[in-house]
Coordinates of C-alpha atoms in Angstrom, one line a residue:
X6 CA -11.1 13.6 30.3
X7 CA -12.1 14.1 26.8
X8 CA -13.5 11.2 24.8
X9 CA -12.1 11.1 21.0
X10 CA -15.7 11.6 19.6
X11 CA -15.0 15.4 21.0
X12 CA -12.0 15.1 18.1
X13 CA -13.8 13.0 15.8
X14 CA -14.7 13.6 12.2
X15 CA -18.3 14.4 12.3
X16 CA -17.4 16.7 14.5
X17 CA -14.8 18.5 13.0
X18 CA -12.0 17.7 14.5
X19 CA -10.3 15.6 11.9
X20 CA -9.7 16.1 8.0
X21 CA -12.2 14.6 6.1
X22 CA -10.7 11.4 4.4
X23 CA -11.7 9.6 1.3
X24 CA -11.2 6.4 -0.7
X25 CA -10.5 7.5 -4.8
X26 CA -9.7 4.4 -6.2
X27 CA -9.4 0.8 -5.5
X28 CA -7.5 -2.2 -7.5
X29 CA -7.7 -5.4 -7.0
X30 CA -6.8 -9.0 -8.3
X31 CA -8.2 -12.6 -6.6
X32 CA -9.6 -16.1 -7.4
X33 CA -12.3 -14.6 -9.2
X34 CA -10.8 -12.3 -11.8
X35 CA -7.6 -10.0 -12.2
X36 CA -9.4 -7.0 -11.3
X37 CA -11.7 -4.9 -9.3
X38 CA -15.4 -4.8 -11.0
X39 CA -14.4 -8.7 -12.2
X40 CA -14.5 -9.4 -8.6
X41 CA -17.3 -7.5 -7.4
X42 CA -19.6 -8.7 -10.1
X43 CA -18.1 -12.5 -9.6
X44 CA -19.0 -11.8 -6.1
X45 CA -22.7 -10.7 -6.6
X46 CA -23.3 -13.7 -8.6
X47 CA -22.6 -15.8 -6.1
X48 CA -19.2 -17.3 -7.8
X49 CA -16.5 -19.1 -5.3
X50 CA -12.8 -19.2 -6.2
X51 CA -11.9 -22.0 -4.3
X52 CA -11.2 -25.2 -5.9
X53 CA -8.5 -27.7 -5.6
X54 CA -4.9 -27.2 -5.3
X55 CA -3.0 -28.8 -8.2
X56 CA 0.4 -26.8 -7.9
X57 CA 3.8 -29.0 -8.2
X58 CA 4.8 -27.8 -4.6
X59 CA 1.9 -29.3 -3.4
X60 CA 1.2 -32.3 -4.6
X61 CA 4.4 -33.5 -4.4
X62 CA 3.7 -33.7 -0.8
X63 CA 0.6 -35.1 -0.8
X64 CA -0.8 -32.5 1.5
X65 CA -3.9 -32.4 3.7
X66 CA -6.6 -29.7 3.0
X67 CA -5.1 -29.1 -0.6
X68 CA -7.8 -26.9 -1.2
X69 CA -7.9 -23.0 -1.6
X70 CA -8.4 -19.3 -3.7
X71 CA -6.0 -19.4 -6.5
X72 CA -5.3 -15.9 -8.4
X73 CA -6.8 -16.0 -12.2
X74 CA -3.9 -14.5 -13.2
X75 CA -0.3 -14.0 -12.0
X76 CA 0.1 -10.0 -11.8
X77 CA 4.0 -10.6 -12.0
X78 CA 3.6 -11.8 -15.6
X79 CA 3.8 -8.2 -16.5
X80 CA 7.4 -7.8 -15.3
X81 CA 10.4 -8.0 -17.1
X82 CA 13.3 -10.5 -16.5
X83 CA 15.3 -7.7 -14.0
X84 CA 12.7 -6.5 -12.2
X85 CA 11.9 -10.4 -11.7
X86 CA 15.2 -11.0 -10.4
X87 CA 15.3 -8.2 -7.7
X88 CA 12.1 -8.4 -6.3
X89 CA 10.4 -11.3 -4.2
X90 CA 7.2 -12.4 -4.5
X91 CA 5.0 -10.1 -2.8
X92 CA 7.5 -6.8 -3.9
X93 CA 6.9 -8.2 -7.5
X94 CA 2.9 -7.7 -6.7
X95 CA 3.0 -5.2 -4.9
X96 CA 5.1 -3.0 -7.8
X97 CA 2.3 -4.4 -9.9
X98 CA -0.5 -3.6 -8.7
X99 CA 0.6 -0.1 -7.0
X100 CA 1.5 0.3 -10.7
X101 CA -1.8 -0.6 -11.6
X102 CA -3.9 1.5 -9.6
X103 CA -1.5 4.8 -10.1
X104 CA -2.0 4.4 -13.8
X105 CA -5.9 4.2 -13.3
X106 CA -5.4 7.7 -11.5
X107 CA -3.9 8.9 -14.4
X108 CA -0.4 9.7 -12.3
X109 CA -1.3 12.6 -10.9
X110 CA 1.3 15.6 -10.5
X111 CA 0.7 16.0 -6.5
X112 CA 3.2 16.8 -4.1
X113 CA 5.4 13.9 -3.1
X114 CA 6.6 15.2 -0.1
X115 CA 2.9 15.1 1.2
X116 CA 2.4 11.4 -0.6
X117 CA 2.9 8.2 1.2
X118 CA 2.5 4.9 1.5
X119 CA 1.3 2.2 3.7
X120 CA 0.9 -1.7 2.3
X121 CA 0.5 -4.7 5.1
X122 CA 2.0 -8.0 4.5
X123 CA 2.3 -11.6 6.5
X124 CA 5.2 -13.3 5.8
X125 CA 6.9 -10.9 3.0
X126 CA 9.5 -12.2 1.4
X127 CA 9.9 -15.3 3.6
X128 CA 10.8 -17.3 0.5
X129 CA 13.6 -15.5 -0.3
X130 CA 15.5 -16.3 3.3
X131 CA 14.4 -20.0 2.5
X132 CA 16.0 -19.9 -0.8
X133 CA 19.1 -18.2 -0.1
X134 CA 19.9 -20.7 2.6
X135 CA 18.6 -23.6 0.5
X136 CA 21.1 -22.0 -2.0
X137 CA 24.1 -21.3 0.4
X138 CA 23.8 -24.9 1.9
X139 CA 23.6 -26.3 -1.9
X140 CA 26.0 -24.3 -3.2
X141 CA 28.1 -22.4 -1.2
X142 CA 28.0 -18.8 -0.2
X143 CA 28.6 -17.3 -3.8
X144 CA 25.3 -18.7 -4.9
X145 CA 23.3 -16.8 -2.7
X146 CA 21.8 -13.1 -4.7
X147 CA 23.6 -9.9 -3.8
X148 CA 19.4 -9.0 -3.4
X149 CA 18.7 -11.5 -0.9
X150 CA 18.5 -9.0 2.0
X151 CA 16.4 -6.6 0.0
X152 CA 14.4 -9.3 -1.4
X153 CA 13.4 -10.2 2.1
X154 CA 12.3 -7.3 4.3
X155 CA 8.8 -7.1 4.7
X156 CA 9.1 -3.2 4.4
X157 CA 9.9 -4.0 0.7
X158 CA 6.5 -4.3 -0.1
X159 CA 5.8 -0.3 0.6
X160 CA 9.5 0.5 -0.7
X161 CA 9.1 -0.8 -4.4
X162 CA 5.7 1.5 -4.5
X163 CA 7.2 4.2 -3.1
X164 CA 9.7 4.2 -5.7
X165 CA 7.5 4.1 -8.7
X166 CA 5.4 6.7 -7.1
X167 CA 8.0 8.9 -5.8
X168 CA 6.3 8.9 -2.5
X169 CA 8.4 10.7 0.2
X170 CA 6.2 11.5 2.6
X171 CA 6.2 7.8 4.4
X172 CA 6.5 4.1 3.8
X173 CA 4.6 1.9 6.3
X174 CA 4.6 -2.1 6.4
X175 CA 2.6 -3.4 9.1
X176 CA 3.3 -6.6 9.5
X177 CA 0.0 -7.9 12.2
X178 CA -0.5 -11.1 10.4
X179 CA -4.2 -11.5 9.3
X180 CA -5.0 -7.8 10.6
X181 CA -2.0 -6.2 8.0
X182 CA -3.6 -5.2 5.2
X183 CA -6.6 -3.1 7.3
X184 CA -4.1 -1.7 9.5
X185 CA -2.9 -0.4 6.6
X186 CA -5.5 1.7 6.3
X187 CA -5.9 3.0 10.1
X188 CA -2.2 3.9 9.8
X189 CA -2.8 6.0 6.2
X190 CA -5.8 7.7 8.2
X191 CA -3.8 8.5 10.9
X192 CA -1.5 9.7 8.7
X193 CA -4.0 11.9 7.1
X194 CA -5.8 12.8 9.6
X195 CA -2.5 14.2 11.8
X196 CA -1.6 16.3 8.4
X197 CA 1.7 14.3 7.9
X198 CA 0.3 13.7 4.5
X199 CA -2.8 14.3 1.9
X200 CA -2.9 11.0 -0.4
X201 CA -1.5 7.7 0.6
X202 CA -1.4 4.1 -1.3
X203 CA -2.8 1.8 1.1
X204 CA -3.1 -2.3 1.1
X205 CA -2.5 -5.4 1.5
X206 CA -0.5 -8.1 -0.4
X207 CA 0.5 -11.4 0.4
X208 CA 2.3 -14.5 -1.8
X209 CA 1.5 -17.6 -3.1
X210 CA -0.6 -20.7 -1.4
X211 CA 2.7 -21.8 0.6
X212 CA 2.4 -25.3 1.2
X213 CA 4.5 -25.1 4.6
X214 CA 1.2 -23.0 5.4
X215 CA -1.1 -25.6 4.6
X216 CA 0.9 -28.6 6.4
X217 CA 1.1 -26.2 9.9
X218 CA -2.3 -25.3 9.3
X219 CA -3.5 -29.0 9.0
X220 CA -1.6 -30.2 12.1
X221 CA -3.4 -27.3 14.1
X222 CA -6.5 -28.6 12.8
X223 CA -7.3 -25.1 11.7
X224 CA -8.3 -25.7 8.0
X225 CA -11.3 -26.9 6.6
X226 CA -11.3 -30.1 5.2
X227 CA -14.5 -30.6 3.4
X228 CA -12.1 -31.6 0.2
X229 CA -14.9 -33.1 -2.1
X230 CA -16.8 -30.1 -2.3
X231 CA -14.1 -27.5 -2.3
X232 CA -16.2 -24.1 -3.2
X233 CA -18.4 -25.2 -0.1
X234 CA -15.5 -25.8 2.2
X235 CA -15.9 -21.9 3.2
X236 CA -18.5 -21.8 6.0
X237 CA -18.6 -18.5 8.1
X238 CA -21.1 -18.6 10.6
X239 CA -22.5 -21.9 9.2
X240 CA -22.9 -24.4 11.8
X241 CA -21.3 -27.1 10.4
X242 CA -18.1 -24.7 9.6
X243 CA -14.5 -26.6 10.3
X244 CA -11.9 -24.6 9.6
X245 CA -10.5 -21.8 7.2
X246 CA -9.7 -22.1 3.5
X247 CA -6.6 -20.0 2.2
X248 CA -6.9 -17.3 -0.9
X249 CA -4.7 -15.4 -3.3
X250 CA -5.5 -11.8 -3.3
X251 CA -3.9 -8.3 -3.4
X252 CA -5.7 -4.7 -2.7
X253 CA -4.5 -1.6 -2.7
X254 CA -6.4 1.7 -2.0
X255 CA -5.8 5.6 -2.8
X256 CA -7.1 7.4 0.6
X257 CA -6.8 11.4 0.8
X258 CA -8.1 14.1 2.5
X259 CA -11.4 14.9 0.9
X260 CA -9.9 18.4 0.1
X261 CA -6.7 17.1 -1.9
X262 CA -9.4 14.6 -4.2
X263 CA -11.7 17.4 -5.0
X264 CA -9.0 20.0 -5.5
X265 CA -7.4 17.5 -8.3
X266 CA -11.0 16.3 -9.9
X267 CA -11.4 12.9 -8.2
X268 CA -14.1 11.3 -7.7
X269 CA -14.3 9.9 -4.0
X270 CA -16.2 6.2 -4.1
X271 CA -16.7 6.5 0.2
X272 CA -15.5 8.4 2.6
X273 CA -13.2 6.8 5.7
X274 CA -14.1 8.2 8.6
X275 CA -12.8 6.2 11.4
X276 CA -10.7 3.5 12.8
X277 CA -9.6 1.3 15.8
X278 CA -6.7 -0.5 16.4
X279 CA -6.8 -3.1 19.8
X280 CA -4.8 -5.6 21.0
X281 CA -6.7 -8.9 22.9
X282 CA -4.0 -9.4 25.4
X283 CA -5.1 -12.9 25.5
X284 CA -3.7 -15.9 23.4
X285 CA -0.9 -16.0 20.5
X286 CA -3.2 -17.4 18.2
X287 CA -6.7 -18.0 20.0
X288 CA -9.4 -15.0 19.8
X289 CA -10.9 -13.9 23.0
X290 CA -14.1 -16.0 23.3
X291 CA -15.9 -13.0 24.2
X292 CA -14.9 -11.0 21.7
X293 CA -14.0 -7.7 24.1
X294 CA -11.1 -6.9 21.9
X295 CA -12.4 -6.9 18.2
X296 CA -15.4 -4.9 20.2
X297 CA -13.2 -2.5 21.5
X298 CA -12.1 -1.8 18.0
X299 CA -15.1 -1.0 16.4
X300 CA -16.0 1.3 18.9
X301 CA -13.1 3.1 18.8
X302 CA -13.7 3.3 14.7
X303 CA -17.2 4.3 15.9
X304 CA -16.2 7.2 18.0
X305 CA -13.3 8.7 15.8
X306 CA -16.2 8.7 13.2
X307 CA -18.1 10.4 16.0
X308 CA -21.3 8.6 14.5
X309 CA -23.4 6.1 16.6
X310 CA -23.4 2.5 17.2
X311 CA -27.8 2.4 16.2
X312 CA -26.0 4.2 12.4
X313 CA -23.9 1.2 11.4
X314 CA -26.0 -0.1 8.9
X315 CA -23.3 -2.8 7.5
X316 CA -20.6 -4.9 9.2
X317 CA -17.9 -7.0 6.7
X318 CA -17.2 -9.1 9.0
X319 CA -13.3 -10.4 9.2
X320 CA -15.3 -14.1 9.5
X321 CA -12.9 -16.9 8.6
X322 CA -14.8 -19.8 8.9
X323 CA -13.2 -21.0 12.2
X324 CA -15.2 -22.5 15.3
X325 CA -13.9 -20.3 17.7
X326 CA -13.4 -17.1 15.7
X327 CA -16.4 -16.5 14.0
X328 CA -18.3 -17.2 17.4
X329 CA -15.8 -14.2 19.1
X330 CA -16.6 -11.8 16.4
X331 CA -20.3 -12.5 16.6
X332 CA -20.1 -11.6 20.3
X333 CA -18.0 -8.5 19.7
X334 CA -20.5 -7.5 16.6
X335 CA -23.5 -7.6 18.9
X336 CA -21.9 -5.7 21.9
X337 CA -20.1 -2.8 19.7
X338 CA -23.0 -2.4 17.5
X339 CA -25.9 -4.4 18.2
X340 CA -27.6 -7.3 16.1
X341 CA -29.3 -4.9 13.7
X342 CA -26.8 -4.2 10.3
X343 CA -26.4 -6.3 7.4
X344 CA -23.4 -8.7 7.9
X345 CA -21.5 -10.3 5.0
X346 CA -18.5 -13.1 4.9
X347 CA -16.6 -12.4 1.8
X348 CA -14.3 -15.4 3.0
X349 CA -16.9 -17.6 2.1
X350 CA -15.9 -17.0 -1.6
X351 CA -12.7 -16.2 -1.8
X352 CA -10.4 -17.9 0.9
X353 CA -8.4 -15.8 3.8
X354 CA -5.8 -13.9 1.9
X355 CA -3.7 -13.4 5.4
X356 CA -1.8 -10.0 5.1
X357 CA -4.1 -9.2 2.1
X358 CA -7.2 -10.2 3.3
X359 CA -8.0 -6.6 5.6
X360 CA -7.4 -4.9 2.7
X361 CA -9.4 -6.5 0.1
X362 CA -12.6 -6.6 2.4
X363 CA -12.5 -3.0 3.5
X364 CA -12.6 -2.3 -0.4
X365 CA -15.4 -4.6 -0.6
X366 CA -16.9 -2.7 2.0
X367 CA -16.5 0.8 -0.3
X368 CA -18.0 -1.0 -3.5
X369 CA -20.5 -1.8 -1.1
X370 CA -21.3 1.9 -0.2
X371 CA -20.3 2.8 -4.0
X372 CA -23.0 0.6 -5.6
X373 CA -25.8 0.2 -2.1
X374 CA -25.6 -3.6 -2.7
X375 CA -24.1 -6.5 -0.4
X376 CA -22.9 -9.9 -2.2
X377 CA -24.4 -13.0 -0.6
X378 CA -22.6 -15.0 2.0
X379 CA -22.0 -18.6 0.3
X380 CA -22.3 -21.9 2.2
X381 CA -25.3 -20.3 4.6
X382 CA -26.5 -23.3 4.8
X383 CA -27.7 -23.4 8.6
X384 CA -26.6 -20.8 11.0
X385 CA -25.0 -21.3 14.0
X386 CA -27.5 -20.8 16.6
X387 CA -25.3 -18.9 18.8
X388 CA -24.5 -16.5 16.2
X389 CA -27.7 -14.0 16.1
X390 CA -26.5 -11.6 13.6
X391 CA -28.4 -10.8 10.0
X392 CA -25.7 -12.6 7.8
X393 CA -26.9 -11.8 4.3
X394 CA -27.0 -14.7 2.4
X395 CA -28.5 -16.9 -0.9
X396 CA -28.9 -13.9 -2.8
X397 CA -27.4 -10.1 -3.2
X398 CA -28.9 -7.7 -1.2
X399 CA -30.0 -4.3 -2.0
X400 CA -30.3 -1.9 0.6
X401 CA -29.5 1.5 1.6
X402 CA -26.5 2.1 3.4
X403 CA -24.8 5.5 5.0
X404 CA -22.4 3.7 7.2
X405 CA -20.2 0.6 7.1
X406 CA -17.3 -1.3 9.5
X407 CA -14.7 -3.6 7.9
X408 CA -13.1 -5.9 11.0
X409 CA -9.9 -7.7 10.4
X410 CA -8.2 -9.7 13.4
X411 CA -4.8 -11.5 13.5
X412 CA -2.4 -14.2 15.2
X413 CA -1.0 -12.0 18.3
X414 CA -4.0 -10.2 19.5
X415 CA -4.5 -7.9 16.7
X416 CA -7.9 -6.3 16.0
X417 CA -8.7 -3.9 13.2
X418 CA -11.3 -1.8 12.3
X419 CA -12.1 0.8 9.8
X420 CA -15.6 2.9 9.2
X421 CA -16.5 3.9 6.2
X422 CA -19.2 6.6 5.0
X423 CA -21.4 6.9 1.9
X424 CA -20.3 9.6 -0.5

């Protein structure tokens, strides 16, 4: 039986994919080089919580990533009213990042799209029954179905774009946004399409988040010293912090970039997609799944585990989890790359969070520098990885994995290539 390094892209036997452009927004600046160079400074966009819907009910662990600035200021009143949330983002910043490509005239029937959410428009089912209850039936919006479909998210980009080739919303909790991206290689990689827009979004601090979070005892609750609540692979680490983010990507086939004078920032070569068949919301101790994924990324890529130079490690800041992904790291790969937390900064985004990284990870190949880990104060002693840490680190790199795992067994992993 053939292995799928015998298909894999070094190889020859897939397309060659690339990543053209990447826009961002999160707790350290509206956009993409804002981020990156709040990032190398060693900046933290946590800080306490202070929204209405918060404090009203005196939450635990009020504590978390909020967005500098609201990208769905920039809509009008209508567009406002027929979108949720995360469709209101997601039209923003897919707006965003095809304006920054100057539009390009490409065919639409080979252009598709693929953004990951968590809870999509969640809020708009709790409103319209909040209103129905309230009110009565007429109160509730002739939108509230579309408003609420998690597919929305990819639908309202689609649209602006006038992508027809797909629209893809995986919806893998904390894993979403870089599944995203396996699905739009896939894509690209089976010839179904040439250039899709790929992310993650995900909606406001939600404070029936943070009150299920708390009773599970999963969230940190160093609340005096917010910006060092964050502690991936710290031993003194107790529990995630939430962000605000949103990322979306342009990936093509190498071909369709050159052919319309882009400039490729890293090339994707590979990607895994596992499941842990072992706990709803626990990680397997052991780490075999997430391990499972990377290798798979490895082989696709048909590169070698002794290549990786780099690993942006999915990392929340959790006992259990960051333990798990350590083990998995040092059986995949081995305990030889460069491994940075970007949680440690900017919170866990959820459906977002997969997203933003693995375009951390391409800045990372783009500019041959990793931002420092924050909150490194000690690390765990069963964790014997190179977490880079105290100060940016400046390094060459040819090869780099972006993990992202979520609630249900979900493990993602993408490999990216310097240009």
């Amino acid at each position: 039986m053939q292995t799928l390094d015998s298909f894999s892209t070094r190889a020859g036997g897939f397309r060659n994919v690339v990543v053209t452009a990447v826009e961002l927004t999160t707790s350290l600046a509206a956009d993409t080089e804002g981020t990156w160079q709040g990032l190398l400074s060693g900046s933290s966009g946590i800080k306490p919580l202070t929204d209405p819907d918060i404090t009203r009910h005196k939450l635990p662990n009020a504590i978390g990533g909020k967005l500098v600035s609201d990208p769905t200021d920039e809509l009008d009143r209508v567009r406002k009213r027929r979108m949720c949330y995360v469709q209101q983002m997601s039209y923003v910043m897919g707006k965003r990042l095809w304006d920054s490509i100057g539009r390009p005239d490409v065919d639409k029937d080979r252009l598709g799209v693929c953004i990951g959410t968590g809870l999509g428009g969640a809020d708009s089912i709790i409103a319209a029954n909040d209103a129905m209850h309230n009110l009565g039936y007429r109160k509730v919006s002739p939108f509230a179905v579309p408003m609420s479909m998690p597919n929305g998210v990819s639908g309202v980009v689609g649209l602006e774009i006038g992508a027809r080739a797909s629209l893809v919303t995986p919806v893998s909790a904390c894993a979403s946004g870089c599944e995203a991206l396996v699905h739009a290689w896939r894509s690209i990689i089976l010839g179904e399409a040439d250039m899709v827009v790929a992310g993650g979004v995900e909606g406001y601090i939600n404070p029936v988040a943070i009150a299920g979070f708390s009773m599970a005892r999963a969230l940190s609750s160093r609340l005096d010293e917010p910006e060092k609540a964050s502690r991936p692979f710290d031993r003194d680490r107790d529990g995630f912090v939430f962000g605000e983010a949103a990322a979306l990507l342009i990936v093509e086939s190498e071909a369709h970039a050159l052919a319309r004078g882009a400039k490729p920032l890293a090339r994707l070569l590979g990607a895994g997609l596992t499941a842990d068949g072992y706990h709803l919301v626990a990680p397997d101790p052991e780490g075999t799944g997430c391990a499972r994924a990377m290798r798979r990324a490895i082989e696709t890529a048909g590169v070698t585990a002794a290549e990786i130079d780099h690993v942006n490690a999915h990392a929340t800041g959790t006992t259990m989890g960051d333990l798990a992904e350590a083990k998995g790291i040092a059986a995949a790969i081995g305990n030889h790359p460069s491994v940075y937390a970007p949680k440690s900064a900017l919170g866990h985004s959820v459906g977002a969070v997969g997203a933003l990284e693995a375009a951390l990870s391409v800045l990372t190949l783009r500019d041959q520098v990793i931002p420092p880990t924050l909150n490194l104060d000690n690390q765990d002693s069963e964790i014997d990885l190179d977490v880079v840490h105290s100060k940016p680190r400046h390094t060459t790199i040819e090869f780099a994995m972006n993990n992202s795992f979520g609630f249900g067994g979900h493990n993602a992993a993408v490999l990216f290539g310097r240009f």
